[in-house]
Amino acid sequence: MFTLTTECLVLRDFTLGDEDAVHQYASDPVVCRYVDWGPNTLAVTREFLADATLEAAGVERRSFTLAITSKVDGTVIGSVAVWEVSAAHRRAELGFVVNPKFQGQGYASEAGSAVLELAFARLGAQRVQATCRPENSASASVLTKIGMVEEGRMRAHMVIRGTVVDSLLFAAVQPEIASADFA
């Protein structure tokens, strides 16, 4: 089982035993209001966990969908993921979701920062991007806090529950790449 330990968290592969904790936040309409998935039925939560455990069994992983858990007691706080978008262009993407009971405590920033580093170190990414809805100021704040830069607004980027929505695009680049002189 893959694990990544931070100051307050253990990011680990999901197990089927995480069903109740994941379903608690994944079925919440408030949690899902800015994303293109959910609110989950129990069947969809089970499918997510089955997919995540299958991903974890992969020999040469190019994606990591991880449970954000408390280092103190193992409580599942949410989910964080990073995945390769293009091997040829060394691009990855990240996303996260946190149970409302645990929001506002810095867990998304801590988990996001850890998987951002994972993308650079393990996936060899030179660019990692993330998106959020313009009205999702909490996610935009997390992305900025972990060192991502807002690059712009993508108009009509997604359709969420039948409504066309814009997205803000954030990205971080490998520090050596960002500071390289290409003159």
XYZ file of C-alpha atoms in Angstrom, residues 44-166:
123
model
C -21.180 5.067 -7.223
C -19.095 5.363 -4.047
C -18.409 1.626 -4.224
C -17.435 1.980 -7.889
C -15.048 4.832 -6.993
C -13.398 2.683 -4.314
C -13.166 -0.295 -6.668
C -11.489 1.903 -9.299
C -9.119 3.416 -6.718
C -8.067 -0.006 -5.409
C -7.548 -1.259 -8.964
C -5.392 1.802 -9.693
C -3.358 1.112 -6.532
C -2.639 -2.421 -7.737
C -1.004 -1.115 -10.907
C 2.664 -2.003 -11.301
C 3.827 1.244 -12.883
C 1.458 3.818 -11.480
C 0.898 7.066 -13.313
C -1.938 8.174 -11.034
C -2.500 8.289 -7.302
C -5.973 8.619 -5.798
C -5.335 8.741 -2.081
C -7.315 8.887 1.131
C -6.419 11.891 3.258
C -6.295 10.476 6.784
C -5.470 11.842 10.208
C -2.010 10.884 11.409
C -3.415 10.745 14.951
C -6.321 8.312 14.555
C -6.586 7.298 10.887
C -9.890 9.100 10.290
C -10.605 9.582 6.575
C -10.744 13.347 6.037
C -11.111 13.404 2.259
C -9.394 12.514 -0.979
C -6.498 13.910 -2.984
C -5.397 12.783 -6.423
C -2.654 13.465 -8.904
C -2.499 11.868 -12.329
C -0.406 12.081 -15.453
C -2.188 13.907 -18.254
C 0.579 13.642 -20.848
C 3.799 11.661 -20.524
C 5.192 13.236 -23.690
C 4.683 16.759 -22.348
C 5.341 15.828 -18.706
C 2.017 17.238 -17.509
C -0.054 16.156 -14.526
C -3.240 17.327 -12.852
C -4.343 17.347 -9.242
C -7.607 17.566 -7.341
C -8.887 17.224 -3.798
C -12.043 17.063 -1.722
C -12.381 17.376 2.047
C -15.269 16.355 4.285
C -16.944 19.582 5.548
C -16.281 18.484 9.155
C -12.563 18.932 8.477
C -12.531 21.966 6.179
C -10.725 25.142 7.167
C -8.001 23.312 9.107
C -5.280 23.315 6.441
C -5.670 19.650 5.477
C -6.352 20.331 1.781
C -3.255 22.547 1.575
C -1.087 19.987 3.341
C -2.331 17.122 1.152
C -2.218 19.201 -2.042
C 1.346 20.303 -1.368
C 2.427 16.692 -0.803
C 0.913 15.380 -4.046
C 2.256 18.357 -5.971
C 5.731 17.288 -4.876
C 4.840 13.669 -5.710
C 3.941 14.735 -9.253
C 7.323 16.388 -9.730
C 9.384 13.687 -7.999
C 7.645 10.436 -8.915
C 5.747 11.232 -12.113
C 8.497 13.460 -13.498
C 6.018 16.212 -14.281
C 7.330 19.581 -15.374
C 3.835 21.127 -15.096
C 0.980 20.316 -12.732
C -2.365 21.973 -13.222
C -5.678 22.144 -11.395
C -9.011 23.797 -12.007
C -11.804 25.085 -9.829
C -15.017 27.012 -10.328
C -14.558 30.810 -10.074
C -16.993 30.954 -7.140
C -15.044 28.287 -5.197
C -12.797 30.711 -3.322
C -11.735 28.067 -0.771
C -10.230 25.820 -3.457
C -8.641 28.783 -5.236
C -7.056 29.776 -1.929
C -5.672 26.253 -1.387
C -4.212 26.136 -4.890
C -2.514 29.503 -4.392
C -1.276 28.496 -0.943
C 0.487 25.402 -2.329
C 2.355 27.474 -4.893
C 0.141 27.233 -7.941
C -0.399 30.342 -10.042
C -3.750 31.340 -11.493
C -3.256 31.412 -15.250
C -6.711 32.414 -16.380
C -10.351 31.646 -16.833
C -11.488 28.906 -19.201
C -14.913 29.917 -20.452
C -17.568 27.219 -20.905
C -15.036 24.651 -19.711
C -17.389 22.054 -18.246
C -20.989 20.983 -18.014
C -22.032 20.277 -14.448
C -25.488 18.792 -13.974
C -26.629 20.317 -17.250
C -25.157 23.790 -16.682
C -22.201 25.116 -18.645
C -19.634 26.566 -16.238
C -16.313 28.350 -16.386
